[in-house]
């Protein structure tokens, strides 16, 4: 049987861990850029909106018959990738490593009926 002090410590630890998880989830789900929400649109309409807005996208999951009516059921931020380039520095006579973060856009889940 647990004492009142043990229960209190467990409850405090649970609240703190939930708060920490909320902070991490909150920062992890923030969009890299402001992209339009296309969930619920047909695949063709969603592609048209994303293309018009200049948002890179990819279909990360497709299910059902490709010849059917396709609807976007989920959208997620795909994050960043690091591109590494080397630029020549004539002052030092050596190459400098330059890293750039490139946004990968959004990933769409499509269901066809």
Coordinates of C-alpha atoms in Angstrom, one line a residue:
X1 CA 0.0 0.0 0.0
X2 CA 1.4 3.4 -1.0
X3 CA 1.5 6.2 1.5
X4 CA 0.0 9.6 0.9
X5 CA 3.5 11.1 0.3
X6 CA 4.3 8.5 -2.4
X7 CA 0.9 9.1 -4.1
X8 CA 1.6 12.9 -4.0
X9 CA 5.1 12.5 -5.6
X10 CA 3.7 10.2 -8.3
X11 CA 0.9 12.6 -9.1
X12 CA 3.4 15.5 -9.2
X13 CA 5.7 13.5 -11.5
X14 CA 2.8 12.7 -13.8
X15 CA 1.7 16.3 -14.1
X16 CA 5.3 17.4 -14.8
X17 CA 5.8 14.8 -17.5
X18 CA 2.5 15.7 -19.2
X19 CA 3.5 19.4 -19.1
X20 CA 6.9 18.5 -20.6
X21 CA 5.3 16.3 -23.3
X22 CA 2.9 19.2 -24.2
X23 CA 5.8 21.6 -24.6
X24 CA 7.7 19.2 -26.9
X25 CA 4.6 18.3 -28.9
X26 CA 3.6 21.9 -29.2
X27 CA 7.0 22.9 -30.7
X28 CA 7.2 19.7 -32.9
X29 CA 3.9 20.2 -34.5
X30 CA 4.3 23.9 -35.4
X31 CA 4.4 24.3 -39.2
X32 CA 7.7 25.2 -40.7
X33 CA 6.0 27.6 -42.9
X34 CA 2.4 28.8 -43.2
X35 CA 0.8 26.2 -45.6
X36 CA -2.8 26.0 -46.5
X37 CA -4.8 23.1 -44.9
X38 CA -6.0 20.8 -47.6
X39 CA -7.5 17.9 -45.5
X40 CA -11.0 17.0 -46.9
X41 CA -10.3 18.3 -50.4
X42 CA -10.1 16.1 -53.4
X43 CA -6.5 15.2 -54.4
X44 CA -6.7 17.3 -57.6
X45 CA -8.0 20.4 -55.7
X46 CA -5.4 20.0 -52.9
X47 CA -2.6 19.7 -55.5
X48 CA -3.9 22.8 -57.2
X49 CA -4.0 24.8 -54.0
X50 CA -0.5 23.7 -52.9
X51 CA 1.0 24.4 -56.3
X52 CA -0.6 27.9 -56.5
X53 CA 0.8 28.7 -53.0
X54 CA 4.3 27.4 -54.0
X55 CA 4.2 24.8 -51.2
X56 CA 6.3 21.6 -52.0
X57 CA 4.3 18.4 -51.3
X58 CA 4.4 14.7 -51.7
X59 CA 2.0 11.9 -51.4
X60 CA 3.4 9.8 -48.5
X61 CA 0.5 7.3 -48.3
X62 CA -2.2 6.3 -50.8
X63 CA -4.8 3.6 -50.3
X64 CA -7.7 2.4 -52.4
X65 CA -8.3 2.3 -56.1
X66 CA -6.2 4.9 -57.9
X67 CA -9.0 5.2 -60.6
X68 CA -11.5 6.2 -57.9
X69 CA -12.5 9.5 -56.2
X70 CA -9.4 10.5 -54.1
X71 CA -9.6 12.6 -51.0
X72 CA -6.8 14.0 -48.8
X73 CA -7.4 12.6 -45.3
X74 CA -4.2 13.8 -43.5
X75 CA -1.5 16.4 -43.9
X76 CA 1.8 16.8 -42.0
X77 CA 4.9 18.9 -42.1
X78 CA 7.8 17.0 -43.5
X79 CA 10.4 19.1 -41.7
X80 CA 13.8 20.2 -43.0
X81 CA 16.8 18.6 -44.7
X82 CA 20.3 19.9 -44.5
X83 CA 22.1 20.7 -47.8
X84 CA 25.9 21.0 -47.5
X85 CA 27.9 23.1 -50.0
X86 CA 31.5 24.1 -50.1
X87 CA 32.4 27.7 -51.1
X88 CA 35.9 28.7 -51.9
X89 CA 37.3 31.5 -49.7
X90 CA 40.1 33.2 -51.6
X91 CA 41.4 35.0 -48.5
X92 CA 42.2 31.7 -46.7
X93 CA 42.8 29.7 -49.9
X94 CA 40.5 27.0 -48.6
X95 CA 36.9 25.8 -48.9
X96 CA 34.4 26.7 -46.3
X97 CA 31.5 24.3 -45.4
X98 CA 28.1 26.0 -45.7
X99 CA 25.0 24.2 -44.3
X100 CA 21.5 25.3 -45.4
X101 CA 18.2 24.1 -44.0
X102 CA 15.7 23.4 -46.8
X103 CA 12.0 22.9 -46.0
X104 CA 10.7 19.6 -47.4
X105 CA 7.1 20.8 -47.6
X106 CA 4.0 18.8 -46.6
X107 CA 3.2 15.1 -46.8
X108 CA -0.3 14.1 -47.8
X109 CA -2.3 10.9 -47.0
X110 CA -4.8 10.1 -49.8
X111 CA -7.7 7.7 -49.7
X112 CA -9.4 6.7 -53.0
X113 CA -12.8 5.1 -53.3

